[in-house]
Amino acid sequence: MKPKLLYTIVIFTVLFSTYAHFFTSSSGLQFFSTSLAIIFLAGLLGKATETVAHFAGERLGGFLNATFGNAAELIIAIFLVREGLFDMVKASITGSIIGNLLLVLGLSIFAGGLKFKQQKFNPLLAGHNASLMLLGVIALFIPAAFARDLSKNHMDTFSLVVAGALIVAYFLWLIFSMITHKTELSDDPLGNHEQEEEPLWGKGTAILILVVATVFVAIQSEWLVHSIQEVALALGWSELFVGAFVVAIVGNAAEHSAAVFMALKNKIGGAMEIAVGSSLQIALLVGPLLVFISLFFGQPMDILFTMEELVAIGVAVFIAISISRDGMTNWFEGILLFVVYLLIGTAFYFV
Amino acid sequence: MKPKLLYTIVIFTVLFSTYAHFFTSSSGLQFFSTSLAIIFLAGLLGKATETVAHFAGERLGGFLNATFGNAAELIIAIFLVREGLFDMVKASITGSIIGNLLLVLGLSIFAGGLKFKQQKFNPLLAGHNASLMLLGVIALFIPAAFARDLSKNHMDTFSLVVAGALIVAYFLWLIFSMITHKTELSDDPLGNHEQEEEPLWGKGTAILILVVATVFVAIQSEWLVHSIQEVALALGWSELFVGAFVVAIVGNAAEHSAAVFMALKNKIGGAMEIAVGSSLQIALLVGPLLVFISLFFGQPMDILFTMEELVAIGVAVFIAISISRDGMTNWFEGILLFVVYLLIGTAFYFV
Amino acid sequence: MKPKLLYTIVIFTVLFSTYAHFFTSSSGLQFFSTSLAIIFLAGLLGKATETVAHFAGERLGGFLNATFGNAAELIIAIFLVREGLFDMVKASITGSIIGNLLLVLGLSIFAGGLKFKQQKFNPLLAGHNASLMLLGVIALFIPAAFARDLSKNHMDTFSLVVAGALIVAYFLWLIFSMITHKTELSDDPLGNHEQEEEPLWGKGTAILILVVATVFVAIQSEWLVHSIQEVALALGWSELFVGAFVVAIVGNAAEHSAAVFMALKNKIGGAMEIAVGSSLQIALLVGPLLVFISLFFGQPMDILFTMEELVAIGVAVFIAISISRDGMTNWFEGILLFVVYLLIGTAFYFV
């Protein structure tokens, strides 16, 4: 698609959804128009991420994309924490982690695998991603395993310890992966960039588009969440299913399109960085931050997830580790992730 | 052993067990004679599989062996489903999975490891086998984890979704491993077959022997199941132990001998294909098919396994993944599988 | 530090702690003086291990160090078994396993990683260590999973079967790793030893120092356990926390200093052997031996661990496997182990 045409469509669909949101009361129309706007905004985001990745490398580009994508989710979650809707916060954290690890990663690997027989990325990075995902699972699992032994007060303190430890670990990981061991984790240790095409925009323009498009995606996402809840009510869907699946799929649209774009350009390392990096950021940074933020609103949120949520996160992490560990992907591994997503989704739907 | 002598012994033992089954009432004699017949039939099967593997490659040969072996188990299970004996069906599925992954694979690796210091097979195949085994565990674990949240009706529907997803995944795996990525998963990418000896039979004869011997093993297995239940009763063994261990050991005799034969010829990839491939086929195809087949008999069977069965399958898969992941095996790894089999077997015995 | 100075300090601190133990009643002074003595004894042990490793190779040196370290723990545990304090025995086994896998290994990897960008060891050894750790977890997990189905008598018998199987597996592992596959598991298959410095002592002297220092560490450890219990009582710490953390940290001081020393000399394989090898010895040999030893005192100890202990051992094994599997370590992987140790420690503290 030519840039000019894309700009025009993005502007038109954003205006259309704005009109539907403020001047109509049909949740069906609102749902349709905001979905449309998000899809094209996500397309714009994908292109901007590609350009940033051209200048900054796949991994930093992927990190920026994941961060911008999660900023939106963090803002929405803060509003939910303020309202005391802790169960919905945890359901959306769960949904975001498994959505990124299974759906976003699964579709990227599948789409990339249809075009390329085998796609490779740095196995050292795969190993570290696996260990960090495992840390996230362990950190959520331990509080649940000790829940019956701890008083409410101790659990709140313990939640702060867990949250604090995860945030420290995440920042040390950034230092490790971006500074001390940047080269070792790089996808392209030799610096071969010759075959790449000319980027669409300059560095500054691309970052600006990234920021602006992310802001719009955040706004539209919130609108969509509102309209979709009414749609869901009309269709008889459970709150857990809406929180963990519908909201998460829409909320991750940006990561989604950017990751698939990268995979189709044979940059599966960048797609990994977006999907897995986004999951890790949710588990090790966004979730723990919300525990601390809840303190400011006077109602401490603990880090206790339900057994069903832990099972969902646990199996998602194990299958994602299993298929990514060797640093190679193919279409069938995308299918495997997708099947697990389908099974968890169906289970949540029936609950 | 010369072919002629083997034929003679097979025919004699089959006739002997037929006589014992129809014309005597001693369950001890029936048990002894059918066991003998199965052992020599399994030897014949092993030789036929080797020959087929010579023409079709180790992996297709292993796949055919696993399929013929499981066809017998599927037929027996269908009779059990018709009778509504769902617990025994699930016990025998459990026993078949752990029997293949721990006992058949363990003995193959141990026997091969005594002869060869290190045996190698394709690590890419090992990785995919690991992911598929994990999918099987996840697919059985999720329904159990959500059991308390779902009504009987929802669980029946959910079981069909799980079963359907597994069957689709299994057929996509066949397309992936036999068609799109056949070369990448091959044990012998360079096609070196020079050092191989002349096969015993032609292609057609070998397949015919494979089919005929499998049919006879199936019949003998059913007879053995009957006589062994009386023997077990006399010895005071529990039904779970008989279902998951005694029946599974006998029912997998064909896979067993073929896999050990292959390992002793330094074709550990073929032995893996038989043992792991047979487990995967049970978990991803035979079990799910039985869920659908149960619909035709008017009593839907759900996919809920007991906690004890899930633990047994889970630990079997985890230790099998752990020792096979690097694409190398040695005698000690066979011991590890065997120790886990012993522990699970003892636990089931005491239940 | 020069050897003469070290000898002097060791002798002085040992005498000081002996005085405090027998001639004062201040548990604070006893705690301080024995801690001091243990630290310097551990330093001596570390130097002796290095020297032994120079002659015997990193792996045998590490094995000797782990064995001498665990001999002390075995002796203390036998006294506890005689008193029927089974819960404290199991807590200290738990603490010793996770202390070695997370704290000792974590600090070694972190310290080594600050000095060297990447440290490598034999990935085949890493894979086998992983499988053995998994066997330990499985062997403790199965009895717990079947506990509700088994009578007290059956559980005692089953515990003996599990313990016997683990001891056999451990001795087969020694045969495998020290005899049949010694070369394959070696860190230095080419035998490059040129860059090594001259050892401090001769072979015989080093072994003598190893034995004598270990005996003193054992005595001092027991004194420390006594004084620390009073200190803990004064500080209000729970028995589980003292058993699994305080006692384990002190009891593993020898392994600790030796492992860190080795890592700082870029012999991460030796550090692994000490930390992981010590854990394996506890899980596969020391623990099972105690089950048999309990028979002689007339009160059979079963092998049932609490859910909290199993969770602690399980997550420790999984994260240790995850970071070590590729045969490479760096400072961040040390952090990961340490964070998990902190989380488990905090949970045990609050119980």
PDB file of N, CA and C in Angstrom, chain C residues 17-46:
ATOM      1  N   SER C  17      36.283 -19.727  68.770  1.00  0.00           N
ATOM      2  CA  SER C  17      34.917 -20.253  68.785  1.00  0.00           C
ATOM      3  C   SER C  17      34.793 -21.424  69.772  1.00  0.00           C
ATOM      4  N   THR C  18      35.868 -22.214  69.910  1.00  0.00           N
ATOM      5  CA  THR C  18      35.853 -23.308  70.889  1.00  0.00           C
ATOM      6  C   THR C  18      35.689 -22.736  72.301  1.00  0.00           C
ATOM      7  N   TYR C  19      36.443 -21.682  72.576  1.00  0.00           N
ATOM      8  CA  TYR C  19      36.337 -21.012  73.870  1.00  0.00           C
ATOM      9  C   TYR C  19      34.906 -20.520  74.100  1.00  0.00           C
ATOM     10  N   ALA C  20      34.363 -19.828  73.064  1.00  0.00           N
ATOM     11  CA  ALA C  20      33.016 -19.263  73.207  1.00  0.00           C
ATOM     12  C   ALA C  20      31.977 -20.364  73.434  1.00  0.00           C
ATOM     13  N   HIS C  21      32.177 -21.496  72.745  1.00  0.00           N
ATOM     14  CA  HIS C  21      31.196 -22.574  72.834  1.00  0.00           C
ATOM     15  C   HIS C  21      31.191 -23.226  74.216  1.00  0.00           C
ATOM     16  N   PHE C  22      32.391 -23.465  74.754  1.00  0.00           N
ATOM     17  CA  PHE C  22      32.460 -24.222  76.014  1.00  0.00           C
ATOM     18  C   PHE C  22      32.463 -23.350  77.262  1.00  0.00           C
ATOM     19  N   PHE C  23      32.971 -22.129  77.142  1.00  0.00           N
ATOM     20  CA  PHE C  23      33.196 -21.351  78.368  1.00  0.00           C
ATOM     21  C   PHE C  23      32.358 -20.087  78.497  1.00  0.00           C
ATOM     22  N   THR C  24      31.497 -19.790  77.483  1.00  0.00           N
ATOM     23  CA  THR C  24      30.601 -18.647  77.650  1.00  0.00           C
ATOM     24  C   THR C  24      29.166 -19.138  77.439  1.00  0.00           C
ATOM     25  N   SER C  25      28.200 -18.351  77.795  1.00  0.00           N
ATOM     26  CA  SER C  25      26.806 -18.732  77.572  1.00  0.00           C
ATOM     27  C   SER C  25      26.092 -17.728  76.667  1.00  0.00           C
ATOM     28  N   SER C  26      26.841 -16.798  76.073  1.00  0.00           N
ATOM     29  CA  SER C  26      26.226 -15.813  75.187  1.00  0.00           C
ATOM     30  C   SER C  26      26.066 -16.406  73.788  1.00  0.00           C
ATOM     31  N   SER C  27      24.822 -16.660  73.390  1.00  0.00           N
ATOM     32  CA  SER C  27      24.627 -17.260  72.069  1.00  0.00           C
ATOM     33  C   SER C  27      25.030 -16.278  70.971  1.00  0.00           C
ATOM     34  N   GLY C  28      24.955 -14.973  71.239  1.00  0.00           N
ATOM     35  CA  GLY C  28      25.400 -13.985  70.255  1.00  0.00           C
ATOM     36  C   GLY C  28      26.897 -14.130  69.972  1.00  0.00           C
ATOM     37  N   LEU C  29      27.696 -14.238  71.036  1.00  0.00           N
ATOM     38  CA  LEU C  29      29.154 -14.391  70.874  1.00  0.00           C
ATOM     39  C   LEU C  29      29.468 -15.718  70.169  1.00  0.00           C
ATOM     40  N   GLN C  30      28.764 -16.784  70.582  1.00  0.00           N
ATOM     41  CA  GLN C  30      28.984 -18.095  69.949  1.00  0.00           C
ATOM     42  C   GLN C  30      28.666 -18.029  68.453  1.00  0.00           C
ATOM     43  N   PHE C  31      27.565 -17.397  68.124  1.00  0.00           N
ATOM     44  CA  PHE C  31      27.150 -17.265  66.730  1.00  0.00           C
ATOM     45  C   PHE C  31      28.213 -16.533  65.923  1.00  0.00           C
ATOM     46  N   PHE C  32      28.677 -15.395  66.464  1.00  0.00           N
ATOM     47  CA  PHE C  32      29.675 -14.580  65.773  1.00  0.00           C
ATOM     48  C   PHE C  32      30.988 -15.337  65.592  1.00  0.00           C
ATOM     49  N   SER C  33      31.462 -15.993  66.669  1.00  0.00           N
ATOM     50  CA  SER C  33      32.782 -16.627  66.599  1.00  0.00           C
ATOM     51  C   SER C  33      32.771 -17.875  65.709  1.00  0.00           C
ATOM     52  N   THR C  34      31.696 -18.671  65.766  1.00  0.00           N
ATOM     53  CA  THR C  34      31.671 -19.858  64.888  1.00  0.00           C
ATOM     54  C   THR C  34      31.510 -19.442  63.425  1.00  0.00           C
ATOM     55  N   SER C  35      30.705 -18.420  63.168  1.00  0.00           N
ATOM     56  CA  SER C  35      30.565 -17.945  61.790  1.00  0.00           C
ATOM     57  C   SER C  35      31.930 -17.563  61.232  1.00  0.00           C
ATOM     58  N   LEU C  36      32.680 -16.810  62.032  1.00  0.00           N
ATOM     59  CA  LEU C  36      34.006 -16.370  61.625  1.00  0.00           C
ATOM     60  C   LEU C  36      34.901 -17.566  61.317  1.00  0.00           C
ATOM     61  N   ALA C  37      34.886 -18.551  62.227  1.00  0.00           N
ATOM     62  CA  ALA C  37      35.730 -19.736  62.035  1.00  0.00           C
ATOM     63  C   ALA C  37      35.346 -20.465  60.757  1.00  0.00           C
ATOM     64  N   ILE C  38      34.039 -20.590  60.531  1.00  0.00           N
ATOM     65  CA  ILE C  38      33.581 -21.313  59.336  1.00  0.00           C
ATOM     66  C   ILE C  38      34.003 -20.610  58.067  1.00  0.00           C
ATOM     67  N   ILE C  39      33.917 -19.275  58.080  1.00  0.00           N
ATOM     68  CA  ILE C  39      34.295 -18.531  56.873  1.00  0.00           C
ATOM     69  C   ILE C  39      35.749 -18.802  56.494  1.00  0.00           C
ATOM     70  N   PHE C  40      36.656 -18.786  57.488  1.00  0.00           N
ATOM     71  CA  PHE C  40      38.063 -18.978  57.153  1.00  0.00           C
ATOM     72  C   PHE C  40      38.382 -20.449  56.878  1.00  0.00           C
ATOM     73  N   LEU C  41      37.693 -21.349  57.598  1.00  0.00           N
ATOM     74  CA  LEU C  41      37.846 -22.769  57.277  1.00  0.00           C
ATOM     75  C   LEU C  41      37.389 -23.039  55.842  1.00  0.00           C
ATOM     76  N   ALA C  42      36.304 -22.387  55.468  1.00  0.00           N
ATOM     77  CA  ALA C  42      35.782 -22.566  54.119  1.00  0.00           C
ATOM     78  C   ALA C  42      36.783 -22.046  53.093  1.00  0.00           C
ATOM     79  N   GLY C  43      37.468 -20.954  53.449  1.00  0.00           N
ATOM     80  CA  GLY C  43      38.506 -20.437  52.566  1.00  0.00           C
ATOM     81  C   GLY C  43      39.621 -21.463  52.371  1.00  0.00           C
ATOM     82  N   LEU C  44      40.016 -22.086  53.469  1.00  0.00           N
ATOM     83  CA  LEU C  44      41.053 -23.121  53.415  1.00  0.00           C
ATOM     84  C   LEU C  44      40.585 -24.292  52.545  1.00  0.00           C
ATOM     85  N   LEU C  45      39.338 -24.704  52.768  1.00  0.00           N
ATOM     86  CA  LEU C  45      38.745 -25.781  51.987  1.00  0.00           C
ATOM     87  C   LEU C  45      38.743 -25.457  50.501  1.00  0.00           C
ATOM     88  N   GLY C  46      38.390 -24.214  50.197  1.00  0.00           N
ATOM     89  CA  GLY C  46      38.363 -23.786  48.799  1.00  0.00           C
ATOM     90  C   GLY C  46      39.727 -23.962  48.159  1.00  0.00           C
TER      91      GLY C  46
END
